[in-house]
Amino acid sequence: MTNDMKVWFLASEVAPFAKTGGLADVAGSLPNAIKKMGVDVRVALPFYRMVKEGNFPTRKALSRLEVPLGERMLQGDVLETATTEGVPVYFFDRGDLFDRPNLYGTPEGDYRDNLERFTFFSRAALLFARVVGFSFDIVHCHDWQTGLIPTYLKTIYREDPFFSHTASLFTVHNMGYQGIFPAAKLTTCGVPATELNPEGIEYWGKISLLKAGIVYADAMTTVSPRYSREIQTPEFGMGMDSILGKRSADVYGILNGADYSSWNPATDEHITNHYSLDNMNGKKKCKADLVKELGLPQRFVDRPLLGMVSRLSAQKGCDLLAQIVEDIVRLDAGLVILGAGEETYQALFLKLGKKYPENVAVRIGFDEALAHRIITGADMLLVPSQYEPCGLTQIYGLKYGTVPIVRATGGLDDTVQAFDRNSGEGTGFKFVEYEPGAFLDQIKDAVKVFEDRPGWMKLVQNGMQADFSWEKSAREYVSLYEKVKARATER
Ligand code: ADP
Ligand code: GLC
């Protein structure tokens, strides 16, 4: 349908190259779906150590690109590879900034020079396109790490003929990460001092790269319809609600899709016993293997097994889960937690795992294969988030017949339909109040339904039949690209 649209798709993490969370899943799969619609889309991310160690086949696309950073002129190389669907992917290589053990920081905190790191990446991505003559129509930026790009297009590159008809779309995956730095850093960003005002990049006496993206982009999206409404309220806006309010006509909510080429129980490369709705035996075997792998007692092959795969942060409802672990043990259910993140939560869950070794298995770290095995082998998937822009694990859980128990917020509310025992409709369990009791009640209900096998099978079936593939959302993105492009052409 669209064959003259060029999109430069920039994100700080892209699966399978570098991943800490759902942004990587989205940035790794949405471009493939967009390409299928005839768009010339190209993706870029920093060349982290994680990418380097992945040993992806690459070729040098450009050597010694010159990139201004404050008073300095830095140089960086650009490497090129492609996704499985043939979308070109560019890695921006600068060892002193990106050749580090982690993407953003350690469990103790962020890297101190994150502003420099992502300013370099943002500026480099625009300059690279100009050097190689990739005259993109839309730059699709994600999260604060790329928030300076819309800013550059509206300020220092406003009169640059190469960028004059370029429009920007900014997708916010999480309002909680705002890229806030001292105002004195504005010169490092290379943004004119005139922009340091409440209508611009300034945020309570500092600068916010998230705010910059919101203010300067031609349009903004977030990753579920409900979250797009929530963030315009003080409760969920995290201080940005009034800024968003001013732009509400340009704020869109487009639900994330799932990449069923990686997340499908019939083909998943990380599991040994494949299965589908017609024959669920594979799931049983995967559960038995998981119970064994985790060292849980054999009886959990038949008892309900709850799983959680998550970044460990306050957002994810870790405190809520910690408060009901003892009750879960009393129900004689099993619990497996895989997570990495804040030190306090890592320690808290490890302690609970030690206290209840018969029922609770805790694995700290980032482990893609284990994440798949848990989402496959568990009976229920817990996502008790305080807030959730979209959430992907519950969507994966549905496909694997692993019933989600979620808090009714953001994308969790948009993707899970509460199960009604009478009508047999619905795909999971939802609670509204952010309270341990409300969460536990849903777990208890789920356990009851689990024990009524025909009811449970109906519920599992409903979830496995739900379709969250990317096509529909990719279509929404492409029509938004067209809308924004038309506006830019009129400029
Ligand atoms: P968020 O992006 O807020 O972290 P999402 O639910 O959108 O939440 O996406 C999380 C993604 O990261 C999923 O693909 C999930 O499987 C994965 N994930 C989270 N924690 C881990 C972990 N410790 N090991 C492996 N994968 C993880
Ligand atoms: C963020 C959000 C999550 C969302 C993901 C991908 O990390 O926390 O809800 O699914 O981005 O958009």
Short mmCIF file of C-alpha atoms and ligand atoms in Angstrom, two decimals:
data_model
loop_
_atom_site.label_atom_id
_atom_site.label_comp_id
_atom_site.label_asym_id
_atom_site.label_seq_id
_atom_site.Cartn_x
_atom_site.Cartn_y
_atom_site.Cartn_z
CA MET A 1 0.00 0.00 0.00
CA THR A 2 2.76 2.46 0.89
CA ASN A 3 5.76 2.29 -1.35
CA ASP A 4 7.33 5.71 -1.06
CA MET A 5 7.55 6.00 2.70
CA LYS A 6 10.97 5.98 4.37
CA VAL A 7 11.25 5.57 8.12
CA TRP A 8 14.32 5.87 10.33
CA PHE A 9 13.46 3.82 13.43
CA LEU A 10 15.67 4.62 16.43
CA ALA A 11 15.64 2.86 19.78
CA SER A 12 18.03 2.25 22.65
CA GLU A 13 17.36 -1.50 22.59
CA VAL A 14 16.29 -3.85 19.83
CA ALA A 15 15.83 -7.64 20.13
CA PRO A 16 17.60 -9.93 19.49
CA PHE A 17 20.64 -7.63 19.52
CA ALA A 18 20.24 -5.94 22.92
CA LYS A 19 17.41 -6.29 25.39
CA THR A 20 16.45 -5.38 28.94
CA GLY A 21 12.67 -5.27 28.49
CA GLY A 22 9.68 -4.90 26.20
CA LEU A 23 11.03 -1.97 24.21
CA ALA A 24 13.50 -4.39 22.64
CA ASP A 25 10.71 -6.79 21.68
CA VAL A 26 8.75 -3.98 20.06
CA ALA A 27 11.72 -2.41 18.27
CA GLY A 28 12.79 -5.86 17.09
CA SER A 29 9.45 -6.86 15.61
CA LEU A 30 7.38 -3.80 14.67
CA PRO A 31 9.82 -2.79 11.87
CA ASN A 32 9.38 -6.24 10.28
CA ALA A 33 5.60 -5.74 10.25
CA ILE A 34 6.00 -2.22 8.86
CA LYS A 35 8.30 -3.45 6.12
CA LYS A 36 5.65 -5.96 5.05
CA MET A 37 3.42 -2.98 4.34
CA GLY A 38 5.86 -1.66 1.77
CA VAL A 39 7.66 0.88 3.95
CA ASP A 40 11.44 1.36 3.61
CA VAL A 41 12.21 1.13 7.31
CA ARG A 42 15.72 1.05 8.78
CA VAL A 43 16.58 0.57 12.42
CA ALA A 44 19.45 1.88 14.55
CA LEU A 45 20.78 1.29 18.06
CA PRO A 46 24.09 1.70 19.90
CA PHE A 47 26.77 -0.97 19.51
CA TYR A 48 26.76 -2.15 23.11
CA ARG A 49 29.05 -4.89 24.38
CA MET A 50 25.96 -7.13 24.44
CA VAL A 51 25.54 -6.58 20.69
CA LYS A 52 29.23 -7.17 20.04
CA GLU A 53 29.17 -10.43 22.01
CA GLY A 54 26.17 -11.62 19.97
CA ASN A 55 28.56 -11.95 17.01
CA PHE A 56 25.95 -10.96 14.44
CA PRO A 57 27.29 -10.85 10.91
CA THR A 58 27.99 -7.20 10.11
CA ARG A 59 29.61 -5.05 7.49
CA LYS A 60 31.08 -1.60 7.94
CA ALA A 61 28.59 1.00 6.71
CA LEU A 62 30.68 4.06 7.54
CA SER A 63 33.98 4.84 9.24
CA ARG A 64 34.74 7.76 11.47
CA LEU A 65 31.45 9.62 11.37
CA GLU A 66 32.04 13.03 12.97
CA VAL A 67 29.59 13.79 15.77
CA PRO A 68 29.61 16.98 17.86
CA LEU A 69 29.13 16.47 21.60
CA GLY A 70 29.24 19.79 23.46
CA GLU A 71 32.57 21.41 22.65
CA ARG A 72 34.08 18.14 21.44
CA MET A 73 33.99 16.46 18.07
CA LEU A 74 33.77 12.68 18.48
CA GLN A 75 34.14 10.03 15.86
CA GLY A 76 32.25 6.76 15.61
CA ASP A 77 31.87 3.89 13.19
CA VAL A 78 28.62 2.48 11.89
CA LEU A 79 28.08 -1.24 11.29
CA GLU A 80 25.22 -2.79 9.38
CA THR A 81 23.29 -6.03 9.66
CA ALA A 82 19.66 -7.02 8.96
CA THR A 83 16.71 -8.59 10.75
CA THR A 84 15.41 -12.01 9.71
CA GLU A 85 12.88 -10.20 7.51
CA GLY A 86 15.57 -8.14 5.80
CA VAL A 87 15.13 -4.82 7.62
CA PRO A 88 18.53 -3.06 7.67
CA VAL A 89 19.86 -2.51 11.20
CA TYR A 90 22.69 -0.09 12.00
CA PHE A 91 24.89 -0.22 15.08
CA PHE A 92 26.55 2.99 16.24
CA ASP A 93 29.96 2.08 17.60
CA ARG A 94 31.89 4.16 20.07
CA GLY A 95 33.75 1.94 22.54
CA ASP A 96 34.21 4.40 25.41
CA LEU A 97 30.44 5.03 25.49
CA PHE A 98 28.90 1.64 24.74
CA ASP A 99 31.40 -1.16 25.35
CA ARG A 100 30.21 -1.77 28.92
CA PRO A 101 28.71 -4.69 30.85
CA ASN A 102 25.17 -3.28 30.82
CA LEU A 103 22.97 -1.08 28.64
CA TYR A 104 22.03 1.69 31.04
CA GLY A 105 23.71 1.05 34.40
CA THR A 106 24.16 -1.41 37.24
CA PRO A 107 21.70 -2.51 39.99
CA GLU A 108 23.17 0.35 42.04
CA GLY A 109 22.20 3.02 39.53
CA ASP A 110 22.47 4.54 36.05
CA TYR A 111 25.76 5.21 34.28
CA ARG A 112 26.76 8.77 35.08
CA ASP A 113 27.28 9.74 31.46
CA ASN A 114 23.98 8.48 30.04
CA LEU A 115 23.22 11.95 28.72
CA GLU A 116 26.48 11.96 26.73
CA ARG A 117 25.91 8.39 25.54
CA PHE A 118 22.43 8.94 24.16
CA THR A 119 23.11 12.44 22.89
CA PHE A 120 25.92 10.93 20.85
CA PHE A 121 23.64 8.20 19.51
CA SER A 122 20.81 10.63 18.66
CA ARG A 123 22.99 13.14 16.89
CA ALA A 124 24.96 10.43 15.12
CA ALA A 125 21.79 8.80 13.78
CA LEU A 126 20.68 12.02 12.08
CA LEU A 127 24.14 12.83 10.72
CA PHE A 128 24.64 9.31 9.41
CA ALA A 129 21.39 9.51 7.43
CA ARG A 130 22.54 12.80 5.92
CA VAL A 131 26.00 11.46 5.03
CA VAL A 132 24.67 8.35 3.32
CA GLY A 133 21.71 10.19 1.78
CA PHE A 134 18.94 8.21 3.49
CA SER A 135 16.28 10.89 3.06
CA PHE A 136 13.72 9.50 5.46
CA ASP A 137 10.24 10.99 5.75
CA ILE A 138 9.68 10.03 9.36
CA VAL A 139 12.05 9.52 12.23
CA HIS A 140 10.32 7.22 14.69
CA CYS A 141 11.95 7.71 18.10
CA HIS A 142 11.41 5.71 21.27
CA ASP A 143 11.70 6.84 24.89
CA TRP A 144 13.88 9.54 26.42
CA GLN A 145 17.11 8.16 24.97
CA THR A 146 16.03 9.51 21.57
CA GLY A 147 14.03 12.51 22.82
CA LEU A 148 16.61 14.96 21.49
CA ILE A 149 15.99 13.96 17.89
CA PRO A 150 12.63 15.76 17.49
CA THR A 151 14.28 18.68 19.30
CA TYR A 152 17.15 18.88 16.79
CA LEU A 153 14.71 18.78 13.87
CA LYS A 154 12.78 21.72 15.29
CA THR A 155 15.88 23.75 16.24
CA ILE A 156 19.40 23.29 14.85
CA TYR A 157 18.30 21.40 11.72
CA ARG A 158 15.14 23.37 11.08
CA GLU A 159 16.63 25.17 8.09
CA ASP A 160 18.76 22.25 6.91
CA PRO A 161 17.45 21.32 3.42
CA PHE A 162 18.14 17.63 4.06
CA PHE A 163 15.71 17.56 6.98
CA SER A 164 13.24 20.22 5.91
CA HIS A 165 10.40 17.79 5.11
CA THR A 166 11.21 15.31 7.80
CA ALA A 167 8.65 14.69 10.53
CA SER A 168 9.11 12.99 13.86
CA LEU A 169 7.00 10.52 15.77
CA PHE A 170 7.86 9.91 19.40
CA THR A 171 6.68 6.73 21.14
CA VAL A 172 6.69 6.70 24.92
CA HIS A 173 6.99 3.18 26.32
CA ASN A 174 7.11 4.30 29.93
CA MET A 175 6.45 7.73 31.49
CA GLY A 176 8.50 6.69 34.50
CA TYR A 177 11.83 7.12 32.74
CA GLN A 178 12.16 10.82 32.05
CA GLY A 179 15.81 11.41 31.18
CA ILE A 180 16.27 14.24 33.66
CA PHE A 181 19.65 16.00 33.82
CA PRO A 182 21.06 19.29 35.13
CA ALA A 183 20.18 22.30 32.96
CA ALA A 184 23.91 23.00 32.58
CA LYS A 185 24.07 19.90 30.36
CA LEU A 186 22.07 21.64 27.64
CA THR A 187 25.28 22.68 25.89
CA THR A 188 26.43 19.04 25.82
CA CYS A 189 23.18 18.24 24.00
CA GLY A 190 23.83 20.99 21.48
CA VAL A 191 20.34 22.41 21.97
CA PRO A 192 20.14 26.23 21.80
CA ALA A 193 19.78 28.00 25.16
CA THR A 194 16.54 29.60 23.90
CA GLU A 195 14.83 26.22 24.35
CA LEU A 196 15.45 26.23 28.09
CA ASN A 197 11.96 27.36 29.01
CA PRO A 198 8.77 25.73 30.28
CA GLU A 199 7.39 25.41 26.75
CA GLY A 200 10.61 23.69 25.68
CA ILE A 201 13.09 21.24 27.19
CA GLU A 202 13.14 22.73 30.67
CA TYR A 203 11.57 20.69 33.46
CA TRP A 204 11.46 22.11 36.98
CA GLY A 205 14.81 23.85 36.63
CA LYS A 206 16.41 20.86 34.93
CA ILE A 207 16.13 19.37 31.46
CA SER A 208 14.08 16.31 30.55
CA LEU A 209 14.75 14.43 27.34
CA LEU A 210 11.38 12.71 27.64
CA LYS A 211 9.67 16.07 27.81
CA ALA A 212 11.73 17.24 24.84
CA GLY A 213 10.45 14.33 22.78
CA ILE A 214 6.85 15.06 23.78
CA VAL A 215 7.09 18.79 23.13
CA TYR A 216 8.99 18.83 19.82
CA ALA A 217 7.75 15.69 18.06
CA ASP A 218 5.07 16.14 15.40
CA ALA A 219 3.00 13.44 17.05
CA MET A 220 3.33 11.15 20.01
CA THR A 221 2.13 7.65 20.69
CA THR A 222 2.12 5.38 23.66
CA VAL A 223 1.74 1.65 23.70
CA SER A 224 -1.90 1.04 24.64
CA PRO A 225 -5.11 3.06 24.31
CA ARG A 226 -5.82 2.98 28.03
CA TYR A 227 -2.33 4.19 28.98
CA SER A 228 -2.64 7.03 26.44
CA ARG A 229 -5.64 8.28 28.42
CA GLU A 230 -4.14 7.54 31.84
CA ILE A 231 -0.98 9.59 31.25
CA GLN A 232 -3.08 12.67 30.71
CA THR A 233 -4.20 12.48 34.35
CA PRO A 234 -2.18 13.53 37.41
CA GLU A 235 -2.28 9.97 38.79
CA PHE A 236 -0.35 8.45 35.89
CA GLY A 237 1.21 11.48 34.17
CA MET A 238 4.23 11.47 36.48
CA GLY A 239 4.36 15.24 36.31
CA MET A 240 3.97 15.35 32.51
CA ASP A 241 0.14 15.30 32.38
CA SER A 242 -0.30 19.02 31.81
CA ILE A 243 2.41 18.98 29.12
CA LEU A 244 0.60 16.10 27.42
CA GLY A 245 -2.71 17.87 27.90
CA LYS A 246 -1.49 20.72 25.69
CA ARG A 247 -0.73 18.22 22.96
CA SER A 248 -3.68 15.90 23.44
CA ALA A 249 -4.77 16.17 19.80
CA ASP A 250 -1.42 14.66 18.80
CA VAL A 251 -1.32 11.86 21.39
CA TYR A 252 -2.28 8.39 20.14
CA GLY A 253 -2.50 5.02 21.85
CA ILE A 254 -1.46 2.08 19.66
CA LEU A 255 -1.43 -1.32 21.30
CA ASN A 256 1.78 -3.33 21.11
CA GLY A 257 1.69 -6.56 19.17
CA ALA A 258 3.42 -9.84 19.87
CA ASP A 259 6.07 -11.35 17.68
CA TYR A 260 4.59 -14.81 17.18
CA SER A 261 7.65 -15.92 15.24
CA SER A 262 9.52 -15.90 18.58
CA TRP A 263 6.60 -16.39 20.96
CA ASN A 264 4.54 -19.33 19.81
CA PRO A 265 4.32 -22.66 21.68
CA ALA A 266 4.10 -24.56 18.39
CA THR A 267 7.51 -23.35 17.20
CA ASP A 268 9.37 -21.77 20.16
CA GLU A 269 13.10 -22.52 19.78
CA HIS A 270 13.62 -22.38 23.55
CA ILE A 271 11.29 -25.25 24.44
CA THR A 272 11.56 -28.95 23.74
CA ASN A 273 7.91 -30.03 23.67
CA HIS A 274 5.89 -27.98 21.26
CA TYR A 275 2.13 -27.81 21.51
CA SER A 276 -1.00 -26.10 20.29
CA LEU A 277 -4.69 -26.02 21.10
CA ASP A 278 -5.32 -29.38 19.41
CA ASN A 279 -2.82 -31.16 21.56
CA MET A 280 -1.72 -29.72 24.86
CA ASN A 281 0.50 -32.62 25.97
CA GLY A 282 3.63 -30.59 25.26
CA LYS A 283 2.64 -28.03 27.85
CA LYS A 284 2.31 -30.71 30.52
CA LYS A 285 5.75 -32.04 29.67
CA CYS A 286 7.26 -28.57 29.72
CA LYS A 287 5.72 -27.98 33.13
CA ALA A 288 7.15 -31.23 34.48
CA ASP A 289 10.59 -30.30 33.11
CA LEU A 290 10.37 -26.85 34.66
CA VAL A 291 9.35 -28.20 38.07
CA LYS A 292 12.37 -30.51 37.93
CA GLU A 293 14.73 -27.79 36.70
CA LEU A 294 13.66 -25.48 39.54
CA GLY A 295 14.09 -28.20 42.14
CA LEU A 296 10.47 -27.95 43.29
CA PRO A 297 8.76 -31.04 44.73
CA GLN A 298 7.25 -33.42 42.20
CA ARG A 299 3.66 -32.71 43.39
CA PHE A 300 3.79 -29.31 41.67
CA VAL A 301 3.44 -31.09 38.36
CA ASP A 302 -0.25 -31.28 39.34
CA ARG A 303 -0.57 -28.30 41.66
CA PRO A 304 -0.96 -24.75 40.27
CA LEU A 305 2.36 -23.16 39.34
CA LEU A 306 2.50 -19.36 39.26
CA GLY A 307 5.20 -17.57 37.29
CA MET A 308 6.50 -14.04 37.03
CA VAL A 309 9.10 -12.82 34.51
CA SER A 310 9.85 -9.20 35.06
CA ARG A 311 12.18 -6.31 35.54
CA LEU A 312 12.32 -5.91 39.30
CA SER A 313 11.19 -2.35 39.94
CA ALA A 314 8.45 -0.67 41.96
CA GLN A 315 6.37 -0.34 38.76
CA LYS A 316 6.00 -4.10 38.49
CA GLY A 317 4.22 -4.58 41.82
CA CYS A 318 7.10 -6.46 43.45
CA ASP A 319 6.07 -5.27 46.92
CA LEU A 320 2.53 -6.56 46.39
CA LEU A 321 3.77 -10.01 45.43
CA ALA A 322 6.27 -10.11 48.30
CA GLN A 323 3.44 -9.46 50.76
CA ILE A 324 1.39 -12.48 49.66
CA VAL A 325 4.10 -15.09 49.13
CA GLU A 326 3.22 -16.72 52.43
CA ASP A 327 -0.46 -16.94 51.39
CA ILE A 328 0.54 -18.51 48.08
CA VAL A 329 2.51 -21.10 50.03
CA ARG A 330 -0.57 -21.73 52.17
CA LEU A 331 -2.59 -22.45 49.03
CA ASP A 332 0.08 -25.04 48.27
CA ALA A 333 0.78 -23.42 44.95
CA GLY A 334 4.25 -23.17 43.43
CA LEU A 335 5.81 -19.84 42.54
CA VAL A 336 8.69 -19.11 40.19
CA ILE A 337 10.14 -15.65 39.80
CA LEU A 338 12.68 -14.67 37.15
CA GLY A 339 13.81 -11.09 37.36
CA ALA A 340 16.59 -8.58 37.40
CA GLY A 341 16.63 -4.98 38.51
CA GLU A 342 16.71 -3.04 41.73
CA GLU A 343 18.92 -4.49 44.41
CA THR A 344 16.23 -4.25 47.15
CA TYR A 345 13.77 -6.42 45.21
CA GLN A 346 16.42 -8.89 44.12
CA ALA A 347 17.41 -9.38 47.76
CA LEU A 348 13.80 -9.50 48.97
CA PHE A 349 12.80 -12.26 46.57
CA LEU A 350 15.98 -14.25 47.18
CA LYS A 351 15.19 -14.14 50.89
CA LEU A 352 11.62 -15.37 50.29
CA GLY A 353 12.95 -18.15 48.07
CA LYS A 354 15.23 -19.28 50.91
CA LYS A 355 12.42 -19.08 53.43
CA TYR A 356 10.01 -21.23 51.38
CA PRO A 357 12.26 -23.51 49.29
CA GLU A 358 9.49 -26.13 48.99
CA ASN A 359 7.21 -23.76 47.07
CA VAL A 360 9.19 -20.80 45.79
CA ALA A 361 12.00 -20.72 43.23
CA VAL A 362 13.74 -17.43 42.53
CA ARG A 363 16.19 -16.80 39.72
CA ILE A 364 17.90 -13.43 39.52
CA GLY A 365 19.37 -12.35 36.21
CA PHE A 366 18.37 -11.88 32.61
CA ASP A 367 17.79 -15.20 30.86
CA GLU A 368 15.80 -15.23 27.63
CA ALA A 369 15.58 -19.03 27.38
CA LEU A 370 14.44 -19.44 31.00
CA ALA A 371 11.85 -16.69 30.45
CA HIS A 372 10.38 -18.79 27.63
CA ARG A 373 10.47 -21.96 29.73
CA ILE A 374 8.63 -20.25 32.60
CA ILE A 375 6.01 -18.66 30.36
CA THR A 376 5.51 -22.12 28.87
CA GLY A 377 5.62 -24.26 32.00
CA ALA A 378 3.68 -22.15 34.49
CA ASP A 379 -0.12 -22.36 34.75
CA MET A 380 -0.60 -18.71 35.61
CA LEU A 381 1.41 -15.59 34.92
CA LEU A 382 1.48 -12.79 37.47
CA VAL A 383 1.61 -9.13 36.39
CA PRO A 384 0.49 -7.06 39.41
CA SER A 385 1.87 -3.74 38.11
CA GLN A 386 1.30 -0.35 39.73
CA TYR A 387 1.06 0.97 36.20
CA GLU A 388 1.75 -0.73 32.87
CA PRO A 389 2.05 1.09 29.53
CA CYS A 390 1.34 -2.15 27.69
CA GLY A 391 3.06 -5.20 29.11
CA LEU A 392 4.05 -8.10 26.92
CA THR A 393 4.45 -11.10 29.20
CA GLN A 394 0.68 -11.35 29.73
CA ILE A 395 0.21 -11.33 25.95
CA TYR A 396 2.78 -14.11 25.60
CA GLY A 397 1.14 -15.96 28.51
CA LEU A 398 -2.20 -15.95 26.67
CA LYS A 399 -0.65 -17.57 23.60
CA TYR A 400 1.00 -20.28 25.74
CA GLY A 401 -2.14 -21.14 27.69
CA THR A 402 -0.57 -19.61 30.80
CA VAL A 403 -3.41 -17.65 32.30
CA PRO A 404 -2.58 -14.04 33.23
CA ILE A 405 -3.48 -12.60 36.63
CA VAL A 406 -3.04 -8.86 36.23
CA ARG A 407 -3.87 -5.53 37.73
CA ALA A 408 -6.48 -3.69 35.66
CA THR A 409 -4.24 -0.85 34.52
CA GLY A 410 -2.88 0.42 31.19
CA GLY A 411 -2.25 -2.22 28.57
CA LEU A 412 -2.93 -5.02 31.04
CA ASP A 413 -6.54 -3.89 31.17
CA ASP A 414 -6.68 -3.55 27.38
CA THR A 415 -5.34 -7.05 26.69
CA VAL A 416 -6.84 -9.29 29.39
CA GLN A 417 -10.55 -9.89 29.65
CA ALA A 418 -11.79 -11.02 33.08
CA PHE A 419 -13.00 -14.62 33.09
CA ASP A 420 -16.70 -15.13 33.76
CA ARG A 421 -17.36 -18.64 35.01
CA ASN A 422 -21.01 -18.54 34.03
CA SER A 423 -20.61 -17.54 30.42
CA GLY A 424 -17.19 -19.17 30.01
CA GLU A 425 -15.92 -15.96 28.44
CA GLY A 426 -12.72 -14.16 29.28
CA THR A 427 -9.00 -14.80 29.22
CA GLY A 428 -7.65 -14.11 32.71
CA PHE A 429 -8.05 -12.56 36.15
CA LYS A 430 -7.93 -8.87 37.01
CA PHE A 431 -7.90 -6.84 40.20
CA VAL A 432 -8.42 -3.11 40.49
CA GLU A 433 -7.14 -1.83 43.83
CA TYR A 434 -3.38 -1.87 44.28
CA GLU A 435 -3.64 -3.98 47.42
CA PRO A 436 -2.21 -7.37 48.35
CA GLY A 437 -5.66 -8.64 49.39
CA ALA A 438 -7.19 -7.81 46.00
CA PHE A 439 -4.32 -9.57 44.23
CA LEU A 440 -4.56 -12.62 46.47
CA ASP A 441 -8.34 -12.89 45.91
CA GLN A 442 -7.75 -13.22 42.17
CA ILE A 443 -5.07 -15.85 42.73
CA LYS A 444 -7.51 -17.79 44.91
CA ASP A 445 -10.20 -17.53 42.23
CA ALA A 446 -7.72 -18.72 39.64
CA VAL A 447 -6.78 -21.70 41.80
CA LYS A 448 -10.48 -22.59 42.15
CA VAL A 449 -11.01 -22.51 38.41
CA PHE A 450 -7.78 -24.49 37.95
CA GLU A 451 -9.26 -27.26 40.05
CA ASP A 452 -12.37 -27.36 37.86
CA ARG A 453 -10.67 -28.83 34.77
CA PRO A 454 -13.33 -28.17 32.09
CA GLY A 455 -13.64 -24.53 33.23
CA TRP A 456 -9.86 -24.12 33.18
CA MET A 457 -9.51 -25.62 29.72
CA LYS A 458 -12.13 -23.21 28.38
CA LEU A 459 -10.21 -20.29 29.89
CA VAL A 460 -6.90 -21.53 28.47
CA GLN A 461 -8.50 -21.97 25.08
CA ASN A 462 -9.94 -18.45 25.06
CA GLY A 463 -6.49 -17.03 25.71
CA MET A 464 -4.72 -19.15 23.13
CA GLN A 465 -7.23 -18.05 20.51
CA ALA A 466 -6.77 -14.34 21.20
CA ASP A 467 -4.75 -12.67 18.46
CA PHE A 468 -2.25 -9.92 19.21
CA SER A 469 -0.16 -10.20 16.06
CA TRP A 470 1.39 -6.98 14.78
CA GLU A 471 -0.59 -6.45 11.55
CA LYS A 472 -3.36 -4.30 13.01
CA SER A 473 -1.05 -2.08 15.05
CA ALA A 474 1.49 -1.80 12.24
CA ARG A 475 -1.33 -0.53 10.03
CA GLU A 476 -2.16 2.10 12.64
CA TYR A 477 1.48 3.22 12.77
CA VAL A 478 1.71 3.47 9.00
CA SER A 479 -1.44 5.55 8.74
CA LEU A 480 -0.06 7.81 11.45
CA TYR A 481 3.23 8.09 9.52
CA GLU A 482 1.20 9.16 6.49
CA LYS A 483 -0.75 11.72 8.43
CA VAL A 484 2.35 13.23 9.99
CA LYS A 485 4.21 13.18 6.70
CA ALA A 486 1.38 15.03 4.94
CA ARG A 487 1.53 17.73 7.59
CA ALA A 488 5.31 18.07 7.24
CA THR A 489 5.08 18.36 3.46
CA GLU A 490 2.71 21.31 3.87
CA ARG A 491 5.27 23.11 6.06
P1 ADP B 1 8.89 -3.97 30.47
O1 ADP B 1 9.22 -3.53 29.10
O2 ADP B 1 8.26 -2.91 31.29
O3 ADP B 1 10.03 -4.60 31.15
P2 ADP B 1 7.14 -5.92 29.15
O4 ADP B 1 6.19 -6.90 29.72
O5 ADP B 1 6.65 -5.04 28.08
O6 ADP B 1 7.74 -5.10 30.37
O7 ADP B 1 8.38 -6.69 28.50
C1 ADP B 1 9.26 -7.45 29.24
C2 ADP B 1 10.08 -8.30 28.30
O8 ADP B 1 11.32 -8.59 28.92
C3 ADP B 1 9.45 -9.63 27.98
O9 ADP B 1 9.93 -10.10 26.73
C4 ADP B 1 9.98 -10.51 29.12
O10 ADP B 1 9.96 -11.87 28.79
C5 ADP B 1 11.39 -9.99 29.22
N1 ADP B 1 12.03 -10.12 30.53
C6 ADP B 1 11.80 -9.38 31.64
N2 ADP B 1 12.63 -9.76 32.63
C7 ADP B 1 13.39 -10.76 32.14
C8 ADP B 1 14.44 -11.57 32.68
N3 ADP B 1 14.86 -11.42 33.91
N4 ADP B 1 15.00 -12.50 31.87
C9 ADP B 1 14.57 -12.65 30.60
N5 ADP B 1 13.59 -11.93 30.04
C10 ADP B 1 13.01 -10.99 30.79
C1 GLC B 2 7.87 -0.46 28.58
C2 GLC B 2 6.64 -0.71 29.42
C3 GLC B 2 5.86 -1.92 29.00
C4 GLC B 2 5.74 -2.03 27.50
C5 GLC B 2 7.12 -1.97 26.88
C6 GLC B 2 7.09 -2.06 25.36
O1 GLC B 2 9.04 -0.92 29.09
O2 GLC B 2 6.95 -0.75 30.80
O3 GLC B 2 4.57 -1.87 29.58
O4 GLC B 2 5.11 -3.23 27.13
O5 GLC B 2 7.73 -0.76 27.21
O6 GLC B 2 6.31 -1.04 24.80
#
